[in-house]
Each structure stands twice: as structure tokens, then as C-alpha cells.
CSV table of C-alpha atoms and ligand atoms in Angstrom, one decimal:
chain,number,residue,atom,x,y,z
A,131,MET,CA,-61.9,-153.7,-51.4
A,132,SER,CA,-59.2,-151.5,-51.4
A,133,ASN,CA,-58.6,-148.7,-48.8
A,134,SER,CA,-56.6,-146.6,-50.9
A,135,ILE,CA,-56.9,-144.3,-54.1
A,136,LEU,CA,-54.0,-143.2,-56.2
A,137,ILE,CA,-54.6,-140.1,-58.0
A,138,ARG,CA,-51.5,-140.1,-60.5
A,139,GLY,CA,-50.4,-137.4,-62.8
A,140,GLY,CA,-52.6,-134.3,-62.3
A,141,ARG,CA,-51.3,-130.6,-61.7
A,142,ILE,CA,-51.7,-130.7,-57.8
A,143,ILE,CA,-52.5,-127.0,-56.3
A,144,ASP,CA,-52.3,-127.1,-52.7
A,145,PRO,CA,-52.5,-123.6,-51.4
A,146,SER,CA,-52.0,-124.8,-47.6
A,147,GLN,CA,-48.2,-125.6,-48.6
A,148,GLY,CA,-47.4,-123.4,-51.7
A,149,MET,CA,-47.7,-126.5,-53.8
A,150,ASP,CA,-48.4,-126.3,-57.5
A,151,ALA,CA,-46.8,-129.2,-59.4
A,152,THR,CA,-47.7,-132.1,-61.4
A,153,GLY,CA,-47.5,-135.3,-59.5
A,154,ASP,CA,-49.2,-138.5,-57.2
A,155,LEU,CA,-51.4,-138.4,-54.4
A,156,LEU,CA,-52.3,-141.4,-52.4
A,157,ILE,CA,-55.0,-141.4,-49.8
A,158,ARG,CA,-54.8,-144.6,-47.3
A,159,ASP,CA,-57.4,-145.4,-44.6
A,160,GLY,CA,-59.1,-142.1,-45.5
A,161,VAL,CA,-56.6,-139.8,-45.0
A,162,VAL,CA,-53.8,-138.4,-47.3
A,163,ALA,CA,-51.0,-141.0,-47.0
A,164,ALA,CA,-48.5,-139.3,-49.5
A,165,LEU,CA,-47.7,-136.6,-52.1
A,166,LYS,CA,-45.1,-136.5,-54.7
A,167,ALA,CA,-44.3,-134.1,-57.3
A,168,GLY,CA,-43.2,-135.5,-60.5
A,169,GLY,CA,-45.1,-138.5,-59.8
A,170,GLY,CA,-43.8,-142.1,-59.5
A,171,LEU,CA,-45.6,-142.8,-56.3
A,172,PRO,CA,-45.7,-146.3,-55.2
A,173,ALA,CA,-49.0,-147.9,-54.4
A,174,PRO,CA,-50.1,-150.9,-52.7
A,175,ALA,CA,-51.2,-153.7,-55.3
A,176,GLY,CA,-55.0,-153.4,-56.5
A,177,THR,CA,-55.0,-149.4,-55.9
A,178,PRO,CA,-57.7,-148.1,-57.6
A,179,VAL,CA,-56.1,-145.5,-59.9
A,180,VAL,CA,-57.3,-142.0,-61.2
A,181,ASP,CA,-56.0,-140.7,-64.1
A,182,ALA,CA,-55.5,-137.0,-63.3
A,183,ARG,CA,-53.3,-136.4,-66.6
A,184,GLY,CA,-54.3,-132.8,-67.9
A,185,LEU,CA,-56.6,-132.4,-64.5
A,186,ILE,CA,-56.3,-130.0,-61.4
A,187,VAL,CA,-56.0,-131.8,-58.1
A,188,THR,CA,-57.0,-129.8,-55.0
A,189,PRO,CA,-57.9,-130.3,-51.4
A,190,GLY,CA,-61.5,-130.7,-51.0
A,191,PHE,CA,-63.6,-127.5,-51.3
A,192,VAL,CA,-65.0,-126.0,-47.9
A,193,ASP,CA,-68.3,-124.1,-48.2
A,194,LEU,CA,-68.6,-121.5,-45.0
A,195,HIS,CA,-72.5,-121.0,-46.2
A,196,ALA,CA,-75.0,-123.4,-47.2
A,197,HIS,CA,-78.5,-123.8,-46.6
A,198,LEU,CA,-79.5,-127.6,-45.7
A,199,ARG,CA,-83.4,-126.7,-44.9
A,200,GLN,CA,-83.4,-129.7,-43.0
A,201,PRO,CA,-84.8,-129.9,-40.2
A,202,GLY,CA,-88.4,-127.8,-41.3
A,203,PHE,CA,-88.0,-127.6,-45.1
A,204,GLU,CA,-87.5,-130.9,-46.5
A,205,GLU,CA,-89.5,-130.1,-49.4
A,206,LYS,CA,-86.7,-127.2,-50.5
A,207,GLU,CA,-83.4,-129.7,-49.4
A,208,ASN,CA,-82.5,-132.2,-47.1
A,209,ILE,CA,-79.1,-133.1,-46.0
A,210,ALA,CA,-78.8,-136.3,-48.5
A,211,THR,CA,-79.8,-134.1,-51.3
A,212,GLY,CA,-77.7,-131.0,-50.5
A,213,THR,CA,-74.7,-133.2,-49.5
A,214,ARG,CA,-74.8,-135.1,-53.0
A,215,ALA,CA,-74.9,-131.6,-54.5
A,216,ALA,CA,-71.9,-130.6,-53.0
A,217,ALA,CA,-70.1,-133.7,-53.8
A,218,ARG,CA,-70.9,-133.1,-57.5
A,219,GLY,CA,-69.5,-129.4,-56.8
A,220,GLY,CA,-66.5,-130.5,-55.6
A,221,PHE,CA,-67.3,-129.8,-52.1
A,222,THR,CA,-66.4,-131.7,-49.1
A,223,THR,CA,-67.3,-129.6,-46.2
A,224,LEU,CA,-70.4,-128.0,-45.8
A,225,CYS,CA,-71.5,-125.2,-42.8
A,226,CYS,CA,-75.0,-124.8,-42.7
A,227,MET,CA,-76.9,-122.2,-41.9
A,228,PRO,CA,-79.3,-122.2,-39.2
A,229,ASN,CA,-82.4,-120.6,-40.3
A,230,THR,CA,-84.3,-124.4,-40.1
A,231,GLU,CA,-87.4,-124.9,-38.5
A,232,PRO,CA,-86.9,-125.6,-35.2
A,233,ALA,CA,-83.6,-123.0,-36.0
A,234,ILE,CA,-80.4,-124.5,-34.9
A,235,ASP,CA,-80.2,-122.9,-31.4
A,236,SER,CA,-80.2,-126.2,-29.5
A,237,ARG,CA,-77.8,-129.1,-28.6
A,238,ALA,CA,-80.7,-131.7,-29.6
A,239,THR,CA,-81.0,-130.0,-33.3
A,240,ILE,CA,-77.3,-129.9,-33.8
A,241,GLU,CA,-77.2,-133.4,-32.6
A,242,PHE,CA,-80.0,-134.6,-35.4
A,243,ILE,CA,-78.1,-132.7,-38.1
A,244,LEU,CA,-74.6,-134.4,-37.4
A,245,ALA,CA,-76.5,-137.9,-37.1
A,246,THR,CA,-78.4,-137.3,-40.1
A,247,ALA,CA,-75.2,-136.3,-42.0
A,248,LYS,CA,-73.5,-139.1,-41.1
A,249,SER,CA,-76.1,-141.6,-42.0
A,250,ALA,CA,-77.5,-140.1,-45.1
A,251,GLY,CA,-75.1,-137.4,-46.3
A,252,LEU,CA,-72.0,-137.7,-48.6
A,253,VAL,CA,-69.7,-135.1,-47.2
A,254,ARG,CA,-68.8,-133.5,-43.8
A,255,VAL,CA,-71.5,-131.3,-42.2
A,256,TRP,CA,-70.6,-128.8,-39.6
A,257,PRO,CA,-73.5,-126.8,-38.2
A,258,ILE,CA,-73.3,-122.9,-37.7
A,259,ALA,CA,-75.7,-122.6,-34.6
A,260,ALA,CA,-78.0,-119.3,-34.1
A,261,VAL,CA,-76.5,-116.1,-32.5
A,262,THR,CA,-80.0,-115.5,-30.8
A,263,VAL,CA,-83.1,-117.7,-29.7
A,264,GLY,CA,-85.1,-118.8,-32.7
A,265,ARG,CA,-83.3,-116.2,-34.4
A,266,GLN,CA,-85.6,-113.8,-33.0
A,267,GLY,CA,-82.7,-111.3,-32.1
A,268,LYS,CA,-83.9,-111.1,-28.7
A,269,GLN,CA,-81.9,-113.4,-26.7
A,270,LEU,CA,-78.5,-114.9,-26.9
A,271,THR,CA,-78.5,-118.6,-27.6
A,272,GLU,CA,-76.5,-121.1,-24.8
A,273,MET,CA,-73.6,-120.6,-27.3
A,274,ALA,CA,-71.1,-122.6,-24.8
A,275,GLU,CA,-73.4,-125.5,-25.0
A,276,LEU,CA,-73.8,-125.4,-28.9
A,277,ALA,CA,-69.9,-125.1,-29.4
A,278,ALA,CA,-69.7,-128.0,-26.9
A,279,ALA,CA,-72.1,-130.0,-29.4
A,280,GLY,CA,-70.3,-129.6,-32.5
A,281,ALA,CA,-71.3,-125.7,-33.7
A,282,VAL,CA,-68.3,-124.2,-35.4
A,283,ALA,CA,-69.4,-120.7,-36.0
A,284,PHE,CA,-72.6,-118.5,-35.0
A,285,SER,CA,-75.0,-116.6,-37.4
A,286,ASP,CA,-78.5,-115.7,-37.5
A,287,ASP,CA,-78.2,-115.8,-41.2
A,288,GLY,CA,-81.3,-114.6,-43.1
A,289,SER,CA,-81.3,-111.9,-40.9
A,290,PRO,CA,-78.4,-109.7,-39.3
A,291,VAL,CA,-78.2,-109.6,-35.7
A,292,ALA,CA,-79.7,-105.9,-35.6
A,293,ASP,CA,-79.4,-105.1,-32.1
A,294,ALA,CA,-75.8,-103.4,-31.6
A,295,ARG,CA,-75.8,-104.5,-27.6
A,296,LEU,CA,-76.8,-108.2,-28.4
A,297,MET,CA,-74.0,-108.1,-31.0
A,298,ARG,CA,-71.6,-107.1,-28.6
A,299,SER,CA,-72.3,-109.4,-26.1
A,300,ALA,CA,-72.3,-112.4,-28.4
A,301,LEU,CA,-68.9,-111.2,-29.7
A,302,ALA,CA,-67.5,-110.7,-26.2
A,303,TYR,CA,-68.8,-114.3,-25.3
A,304,CYS,CA,-67.2,-115.6,-28.6
A,305,THR,CA,-63.6,-114.7,-27.5
A,306,ARG,CA,-63.9,-117.3,-25.1
A,307,LEU,CA,-64.9,-119.9,-27.4
A,308,GLY,CA,-62.8,-119.2,-30.2
A,309,LEU,CA,-65.2,-118.6,-32.7
A,310,PRO,CA,-66.4,-116.5,-35.1
A,311,ILE,CA,-70.1,-114.7,-35.6
A,312,SER,CA,-70.9,-115.0,-39.5
A,313,ASP,CA,-73.2,-111.7,-39.9
A,314,HIS,CA,-75.6,-111.3,-42.9
A,315,CYS,CA,-74.9,-107.6,-43.1
A,316,GLU,CA,-78.0,-105.5,-43.6
A,317,ASP,CA,-79.6,-102.7,-41.9
A,318,PRO,CA,-83.3,-103.8,-42.0
A,319,VAL,CA,-84.6,-100.5,-42.3
A,320,LEU,CA,-82.3,-99.0,-45.4
A,321,ALA,CA,-82.8,-102.6,-46.8
A,322,ARG,CA,-86.5,-102.7,-47.7
A,323,GLY,CA,-86.5,-103.2,-51.3
A,324,VAL,CA,-86.3,-106.8,-53.6
A,325,MET,CA,-83.2,-105.8,-55.6
A,326,HIS,CA,-80.1,-103.6,-55.9
A,327,GLU,CA,-81.1,-100.1,-55.8
A,328,GLY,CA,-79.6,-98.1,-58.7
A,329,GLY,CA,-80.6,-97.5,-62.7
A,330,VAL,CA,-81.7,-101.0,-63.3
A,331,SER,CA,-84.3,-101.0,-60.3
A,332,SER,CA,-85.9,-97.5,-61.3
A,333,ARG,CA,-86.4,-98.9,-64.8
A,334,LEU,CA,-87.7,-101.8,-63.8
A,335,GLY,CA,-90.0,-100.3,-61.1
A,336,LEU,CA,-89.1,-102.2,-58.6
A,337,PRO,CA,-88.1,-100.9,-54.6
A,338,GLY,CA,-84.0,-101.1,-54.3
A,339,SER,CA,-82.2,-101.8,-51.4
A,340,PRO,CA,-79.1,-99.6,-51.3
A,341,ALA,CA,-75.5,-100.7,-51.3
A,342,ALA,CA,-75.3,-99.0,-48.1
A,343,ALA,CA,-77.5,-100.9,-46.0
A,344,GLU,CA,-75.1,-103.4,-46.0
A,345,ASP,CA,-72.1,-101.0,-45.5
A,346,VAL,CA,-73.3,-99.3,-42.6
A,347,MET,CA,-73.8,-103.0,-40.9
A,348,VAL,CA,-70.1,-104.2,-41.9
A,349,ALA,CA,-68.7,-100.8,-40.4
A,350,ARG,CA,-70.5,-101.6,-37.1
A,351,ASP,CA,-69.7,-105.2,-36.8
A,352,ILE,CA,-65.8,-104.3,-37.4
A,353,MET,CA,-65.7,-101.8,-34.5
A,354,LEU,CA,-67.4,-104.0,-32.4
A,355,ALA,CA,-64.8,-106.6,-33.3
A,356,GLU,CA,-62.5,-103.9,-32.6
A,357,VAL,CA,-63.9,-103.2,-28.5
A,358,THR,CA,-64.6,-106.9,-27.8
A,359,GLY,CA,-61.9,-108.8,-29.7
A,360,GLY,CA,-64.4,-111.0,-30.9
A,361,ARG,CA,-64.0,-112.7,-34.3
A,362,VAL,CA,-66.4,-111.2,-37.0
A,363,HIS,CA,-67.0,-113.0,-40.5
A,364,ILE,CA,-68.6,-110.8,-43.1
A,365,ALA,CA,-71.2,-113.4,-44.6
A,366,HIS,CA,-71.7,-112.9,-48.5
A,367,LEU,CA,-70.1,-109.9,-48.9
A,368,SER,CA,-71.3,-107.9,-52.1
A,369,THR,CA,-70.5,-104.3,-52.0
A,370,ALA,CA,-67.6,-101.8,-53.2
A,371,GLY,CA,-67.8,-100.2,-49.9
A,372,ALA,CA,-67.7,-103.3,-47.7
A,373,VAL,CA,-65.0,-104.5,-49.4
A,374,ASP,CA,-62.9,-101.3,-48.5
A,375,LEU,CA,-64.2,-101.7,-44.9
A,376,VAL,CA,-62.8,-105.1,-44.5
A,377,ARG,CA,-59.7,-104.1,-46.2
A,378,GLN,CA,-59.1,-100.9,-43.5
A,379,ALA,CA,-60.0,-103.6,-40.9
A,380,LYS,CA,-57.2,-106.3,-41.9
A,381,ALA,CA,-54.8,-103.5,-42.1
A,382,LYS,CA,-55.7,-102.7,-38.8
A,383,ARG,CA,-55.1,-106.8,-37.9
A,384,LEU,CA,-58.7,-106.7,-36.5
A,385,PRO,CA,-60.2,-110.2,-36.1
A,386,VAL,CA,-62.2,-109.4,-39.2
A,387,THR,CA,-62.8,-112.5,-42.2
A,388,ALA,CA,-64.9,-112.1,-45.3
A,389,GLU,CA,-66.7,-114.5,-48.0
A,390,ALA,CA,-68.3,-113.6,-51.1
A,391,ALA,CA,-70.7,-115.9,-53.4
A,392,PRO,CA,-69.9,-116.8,-56.8
A,393,HIS,CA,-73.1,-115.2,-57.8
A,394,HIS,CA,-71.8,-112.0,-56.6
A,395,LEU,CA,-68.5,-112.8,-58.5
A,396,THR,CA,-70.3,-112.9,-61.6
A,397,LEU,CA,-73.5,-111.6,-62.1
A,398,THR,CA,-74.7,-108.1,-62.1
A,399,ASP,CA,-78.4,-106.4,-61.6
A,400,GLU,CA,-79.0,-106.6,-65.4
A,401,TRP,CA,-79.6,-109.9,-64.9
A,402,VAL,CA,-83.0,-108.9,-63.4
A,403,ALA,CA,-83.8,-106.9,-66.2
A,404,GLY,CA,-83.1,-110.0,-68.5
A,405,GLY,CA,-80.3,-108.4,-69.7
A,406,GLN,CA,-77.5,-110.8,-69.7
A,407,HIS,CA,-76.9,-110.3,-73.2
A,408,LEU,CA,-75.6,-106.9,-72.4
A,409,THR,CA,-73.3,-107.9,-69.4
A,410,GLY,CA,-72.9,-111.5,-70.1
A,411,HIS,CA,-72.1,-114.4,-67.3
A,412,ALA,CA,-68.4,-113.9,-66.5
A,413,GLY,CA,-68.2,-117.8,-66.7
A,414,SER,CA,-70.2,-118.2,-70.0
A,415,VAL,CA,-68.8,-119.6,-73.0
A,416,VAL,CA,-71.9,-119.1,-75.2
A,417,HIS,CA,-74.5,-117.0,-73.2
A,418,ALA,CA,-78.0,-118.3,-73.5
A,419,GLY,CA,-79.1,-114.9,-74.7
A,420,CYS,CA,-81.7,-112.5,-73.5
A,421,GLY,CA,-83.4,-113.9,-70.7
A,422,PRO,CA,-87.0,-112.7,-69.2
A,423,ALA,CA,-87.0,-109.6,-67.2
A,424,TYR,CA,-87.8,-110.3,-63.9
A,425,ASP,CA,-86.5,-113.5,-63.3
A,426,THR,CA,-87.2,-114.5,-59.9
A,427,ASN,CA,-84.2,-117.0,-60.0
A,428,CYS,CA,-82.1,-113.7,-60.2
A,429,LYS,CA,-83.5,-112.4,-56.9
A,430,VAL,CA,-81.2,-113.2,-53.8
A,431,ASN,CA,-80.1,-111.4,-50.8
A,432,PRO,CA,-77.9,-109.4,-50.9
A,433,PRO,CA,-79.1,-108.7,-54.2
A,434,LEU,CA,-77.2,-108.9,-57.4
A,435,ARG,CA,-75.1,-105.6,-57.5
A,436,SER,CA,-74.5,-103.2,-60.4
A,437,LYS,CA,-71.0,-103.5,-62.3
A,438,GLU,CA,-69.1,-101.5,-60.0
A,439,HIS,CA,-69.6,-103.5,-56.9
A,440,VAL,CA,-69.0,-106.8,-58.8
A,441,GLU,CA,-65.6,-105.3,-60.2
A,442,ALA,CA,-64.6,-104.2,-56.5
A,443,VAL,CA,-65.5,-107.8,-54.9
A,444,ILE,CA,-63.6,-109.5,-57.8
A,445,GLU,CA,-60.7,-107.4,-56.8
A,446,GLY,CA,-61.0,-107.7,-53.0
A,447,LEU,CA,-61.4,-111.7,-53.6
A,448,ARG,CA,-57.7,-111.2,-55.8
A,449,GLU,CA,-56.0,-109.3,-53.2
A,450,GLY,CA,-57.5,-111.8,-50.4
A,451,VAL,CA,-59.3,-109.2,-48.5
A,452,ILE,CA,-62.1,-111.9,-49.1
A,453,ASP,CA,-60.8,-114.9,-47.7
A,454,ALA,CA,-63.2,-117.5,-49.3
A,455,ILE,CA,-65.7,-118.1,-51.7
A,456,ALA,CA,-68.8,-119.3,-50.0
A,457,THR,CA,-71.8,-120.5,-52.1
A,458,ASP,CA,-74.9,-119.4,-50.0
A,459,HIS,CA,-76.7,-122.4,-51.6
A,460,ALA,CA,-80.4,-121.6,-50.8
A,461,PRO,CA,-82.7,-124.1,-52.4
A,462,HIS,CA,-86.2,-123.5,-53.0
A,463,THR,CA,-89.3,-124.9,-54.5
A,464,VAL,CA,-90.5,-124.0,-57.9
A,465,THR,CA,-93.5,-122.3,-56.2
A,466,ASP,CA,-91.5,-120.2,-54.0
A,467,LYS,CA,-90.0,-118.6,-57.0
A,468,LEU,CA,-93.3,-118.9,-59.5
A,469,CYS,CA,-94.9,-115.9,-58.6
A,470,GLU,CA,-94.4,-111.8,-58.8
A,471,PHE,CA,-90.5,-110.8,-58.2
A,472,GLU,CA,-91.9,-108.9,-55.0
A,473,ASN,CA,-93.4,-112.2,-53.6
A,474,ALA,CA,-90.7,-114.8,-54.9
A,475,ALA,CA,-88.5,-116.2,-52.2
A,476,TYR,CA,-84.9,-114.9,-51.9
A,477,GLY,CA,-82.0,-117.5,-53.1
A,478,ILE,CA,-80.0,-119.2,-55.7
A,479,THR,CA,-79.1,-123.2,-55.7
A,480,GLY,CA,-75.3,-122.9,-56.0
A,481,LEU,CA,-73.3,-125.8,-55.1
A,482,GLU,CA,-73.1,-127.5,-58.8
A,483,THR,CA,-72.3,-124.2,-60.3
A,484,ALA,CA,-69.9,-122.8,-57.8
A,485,LEU,CA,-66.7,-123.9,-59.7
A,486,GLY,CA,-67.6,-123.5,-63.3
A,487,SER,CA,-68.6,-119.8,-62.4
A,488,VAL,CA,-65.7,-118.3,-60.5
A,489,LEU,CA,-63.6,-120.4,-63.1
A,490,SER,CA,-64.4,-117.9,-65.1
A,491,LEU,CA,-62.2,-115.4,-63.4
A,492,VAL,CA,-59.2,-117.7,-63.9
A,493,HIS,CA,-60.1,-117.9,-67.9
A,494,GLN,CA,-60.3,-114.2,-67.8
A,495,SER,CA,-57.3,-113.6,-66.0
A,496,ARG,CA,-58.7,-111.7,-63.2
A,497,ILE,CA,-57.1,-114.0,-60.6
A,498,SER,CA,-55.0,-116.7,-60.7
A,499,LEU,CA,-55.8,-120.2,-60.5
A,500,PRO,CA,-53.9,-120.8,-57.3
A,501,ALA,CA,-55.6,-118.0,-55.7
A,502,LEU,CA,-58.8,-119.3,-56.6
A,503,VAL,CA,-58.4,-122.4,-55.1
A,504,ASP,CA,-56.9,-120.8,-52.1
A,505,ARG,CA,-60.1,-119.3,-52.1
A,506,LEU,CA,-62.3,-122.6,-52.2
A,507,THR,CA,-60.1,-124.5,-49.7
A,508,TRP,CA,-57.4,-123.4,-47.3
A,509,GLY,CA,-58.8,-119.6,-46.9
A,510,PRO,CA,-62.0,-121.0,-45.6
A,511,ALA,CA,-60.6,-123.8,-43.9
A,512,LYS,CA,-58.5,-121.5,-41.6
A,513,ILE,CA,-61.5,-119.4,-40.7
A,514,ILE,CA,-63.5,-123.0,-39.5
A,515,ASP,CA,-61.6,-125.6,-38.8
A,516,HIS,CA,-61.3,-124.9,-34.9
A,517,ALA,CA,-60.1,-128.3,-34.2
A,518,LYS,CA,-57.5,-128.6,-36.4
A,519,ILE,CA,-58.6,-131.8,-38.0
A,520,GLY,CA,-56.9,-130.4,-41.3
A,521,ILE,CA,-59.4,-130.0,-43.8
A,522,GLY,CA,-58.5,-127.5,-46.7
A,523,THR,CA,-55.0,-129.2,-47.3
A,524,LEU,CA,-53.1,-132.2,-48.8
A,525,ARG,CA,-50.6,-132.4,-45.9
A,526,PRO,CA,-49.9,-136.2,-44.9
A,527,GLY,CA,-52.3,-137.2,-42.2
A,528,ALA,CA,-55.0,-134.8,-43.4
A,529,PRO,CA,-58.7,-136.1,-43.9
A,530,GLY,CA,-58.4,-137.5,-47.7
A,531,ASP,CA,-60.9,-134.7,-48.7
A,532,VAL,CA,-60.0,-134.1,-52.8
A,533,ALA,CA,-61.2,-132.4,-55.7
A,534,VAL,CA,-60.2,-133.2,-59.1
A,535,PHE,CA,-61.2,-131.2,-62.3
A,536,ASP,CA,-61.1,-130.1,-65.7
A,537,PRO,CA,-60.5,-126.3,-65.9
A,538,ASP,CA,-61.7,-126.4,-69.2
A,539,ALA,CA,-64.4,-128.8,-69.8
A,540,GLU,CA,-67.5,-126.9,-71.1
A,541,TRP,CA,-71.1,-127.9,-70.2
A,542,GLN,CA,-74.5,-126.5,-70.3
A,543,VAL,CA,-76.5,-126.1,-67.3
A,544,ASP,CA,-79.6,-128.3,-66.8
A,545,ALA,CA,-81.3,-127.1,-63.6
A,546,GLN,CA,-83.6,-130.4,-64.0
A,547,ALA,CA,-80.4,-132.6,-63.8
A,548,PHE,CA,-79.0,-131.1,-60.2
A,549,ALA,CA,-78.7,-133.2,-57.2
A,550,SER,CA,-80.0,-130.4,-55.6
A,551,LYS,CA,-84.0,-130.2,-54.8
A,552,GLY,CA,-83.4,-126.8,-55.5
A,553,LYS,CA,-83.8,-125.8,-59.3
A,554,ASN,CA,-83.6,-122.1,-58.8
A,555,THR,CA,-80.8,-120.8,-60.7
A,556,PRO,CA,-80.6,-117.9,-63.3
A,557,LEU,CA,-77.8,-120.0,-65.1
A,558,HIS,CA,-80.1,-122.6,-66.3
A,559,GLY,CA,-79.4,-123.0,-69.8
A,560,GLU,CA,-76.1,-121.1,-69.7
A,561,ARG,CA,-72.7,-122.6,-70.9
A,562,LEU,CA,-69.8,-123.0,-68.0
A,563,ARG,CA,-66.5,-124.1,-68.5
A,564,GLY,CA,-65.0,-126.1,-65.8
A,565,ALA,CA,-66.5,-129.2,-64.2
A,566,ILE,CA,-65.5,-131.5,-61.6
A,567,VAL,CA,-64.4,-135.1,-62.4
A,568,VAL,CA,-64.0,-137.0,-59.1
A,569,THR,CA,-64.9,-135.8,-55.5
A,570,VAL,CA,-63.1,-138.2,-53.0
A,571,PHE,CA,-64.2,-137.6,-49.2
A,572,ALA,CA,-62.3,-139.5,-46.3
A,573,GLY,CA,-60.7,-141.7,-48.8
A,574,THR,CA,-64.2,-142.6,-50.3
A,575,LEU,CA,-65.0,-141.5,-54.1
A,576,VAL,CA,-68.5,-139.7,-53.6
A,577,HIS,CA,-68.6,-138.6,-57.2
A,578,ASP,CA,-67.5,-139.7,-60.2
A,579,ALA,CA,-68.1,-138.0,-63.5
A,580,ARG,CA,-66.0,-140.4,-65.3
A,581,SER,CA,-68.5,-143.6,-65.1
A,582,LYS,CA,-71.4,-142.5,-67.0
A,583,GLY,CA,-74.9,-143.7,-65.6
A,584,LYS,CA,-72.6,-143.6,-62.4
A,585,ARG,CA,-73.3,-140.3,-61.4
A,586,SER,CA,-73.4,-140.1,-57.3
B,799,ZN,ZN1,-77.8,-114.4,-45.3
């Protein structure tokens, strides 16, 4: 068997080295061996060739925020199914959140996840450990020990670190470790609703959470980053106010970064009212039409916001105020969502629709393709790759992680066909434009849509 793959004739976009050119890419022994604009790269005899003419070739995508649910909630997802969904979506690095059972707050749980990912997983899994023991918000975890075991960041995601004094201590501690705290920014007292507070929540008679619930926590975290020097990463940023705050923090050169999820970049709160026929899914080629009101697949935290917020988040992404697109992949069982809106679980399954969703921003000329690729690759890699193993780049010697996609291929979302156990997406039935053709992880083809019936 050949230990090489040649990806020939694609448009190679690698923002880490400012590259945007048609050419060839050779992966050998699990790493990037050579890259040649213009093509004509020689390959060892017998090397399998991926014909990428007309396709885009980029570093494998890096997701800073995925819920793989294992250990503890394997009925929703496990590391094997979650990483298969990732490979289908072009992602080769997943950072998994600690709201598992037990929470990722011990060396043993980190070792379990790393070992399971190595044996059952298709892509790289890097654990994000809890900030507080059991994510209870009372006592800090043994952060240095967790970092030594392989944690790449800390978070109590699902919840914020609500206690400002604990957050300050955690950030101060993190300055020594060099790792960021990814905070789910939400004031728990203000955020008592089940959707975004505004005209739509009033119309539907559902309790709303105001944008200010996010803004006040983002402001607090930025101030604590300033006093401690610790790195704050704003998870799933969703409001115009938060974009402004992060913009100001970056202007002051504070250690603050941010991510946004595909659904917060493309869907509005009108979707909860079943009004996608009014707003449309930005990524959709053909709208499925009017959906059901109170669709629990639209229930997510932070909630789908109004149009002004979505516009501001898109602008933040374009400017680079938002460093990364992160899926917040949150798979649930059918029964978790088959109930009244107020009782339904929060979350959207996202790994397999991420690219098709966010490419809509390129198709609408809201962001350039190289900038979008940056937010999927080099942007997040810079935040998380502390060991500098070279993810998110195609520089020679970097891991052979590659996504090859067709930006114009149209396909209809069929949640039942997902590799993820989570079928909870409001995009079921929508047509998206842009599809992954091939995903290579560490030199191995982990997804190949060219061979029908042989999908990973
Ligand atoms: Zn969260």
C-alpha cells in the first residue's frame, strides 16, 4: 500500500502562508511533503491521485467546539460517530467540550477520551477540560495536571463560569499554562428564556433571553483578561454587542479571541416561528418553505438571534474580530427534542452541514473564500495549537490534514443520512451549495464522496 497521496490540480487555499493558487499537494508518511503552485509535482510510482481540478484544497478544518457526549451520553453521540461526522464535514481536529458524565475534570477522563479517539476515532480529538470540578462552579480543577494530561483549553461549557472571583483565579492560573479559557458567556439570571428576547418571542409567547445576558458576561471576561493577562476565548459569540466588545478588546491588544457557530451566522429567530420562508437560510439554494412553528430543532443556546445580530456577527467574521468558525456540534436523541419547546434540549447537530452553511456567505459576497477558509483552519489553529504540531496549515512537515471541497455542488440535507447520531437540525430538507469531496487525516483518506457506497 502506498504511503503517499497526490492531490492534483486543485485551487489550494492556505491562509497560513497566504497561498491561493492552482497546484499540486503531496502527502507522504502522514505529513505534507510538498506543495507546488502551477502543478507538475512528481510523485512516487503507484501514488493514488485525487483529481482536484475545479475543487478547493485547504488544510483540514479545526473545530474549537464540539460535543462528542462520551463518556456518559452515548445515546446522543460517541467518539466514533462524532469523528465520522467530522470527517464527512472536512474537520480533522475536534476540540471536545467537558459537559460529559463524568465531566472532563480528571486525568483519567482525558486519558479515556484520547485513547478512545485513537482506537475508534477518525480524526484528531483534543479535550477541553472543565474549569471547575464537575462543572459545578465551586472549586477549580487541577488545571496544571489536566494540561499535562492533554487538555488544550478549559471551559465549563453548557454553563458560564458565573463566579467572577473563580474566573479571575482560573485566568491568573492559566497565564502560567499558556492555555485559554473558552467561556460560554451568559449571565445565568438574565438568561432565563428559551429563545432570543424580541418581537418573535413576544409573538410566540415564549420567554426570551436578552442579548444583554451575553454582552455583560463578555464584558466581564474581557475586563478579567485585562487584569490577569489570562487568555479569554469567547465561545459561540452571537450578539452585536459582543462583537463590539471583542473589537475594542483586540484594539487594546488584550488576550481575547472569539468563535461563532454556523447557525448564528446564517439563521435568525424567525426560524423558531417557522418563518424561514421570510428570512430564508442564507445557505439554501431552494428553501424548504414555511417550516413548523416551535420547531425544537431551532432551540439552541445561545439562541438564534434577530437579523441585526446575525448581520453584526457576519461583519465580525469578515473583519477577523471573530477568529474562528466553531460548530458547537450538539447532538441529541429524538426524544430530547420531541416535546414542548420549553422542555426541549438545547443544541443543533452541526459538523456535516457547517461548510454548506457558511459557504453561503461567500456565495452572497459577504466574505471572501480565503477569509472563510482562514476562519475554518488557521484562525482556530492559532488559538489551540500550543504544542505547535502544525495543524491548520499545509506547510511542508505539517500533519497531512486536508479538506477538498466543491464550492458549488448542491445537495439536500437529509438528517437521517448523517453519520452523527444527532439528527437534530433545522436544515433537514434544505438544499445547500458546497460539499466536501475528500478528507485526509494524517495522510489517510478518512472520507471520500467520490466512491459511492464507500462513504466513511
Ligand atoms: Zn455553550
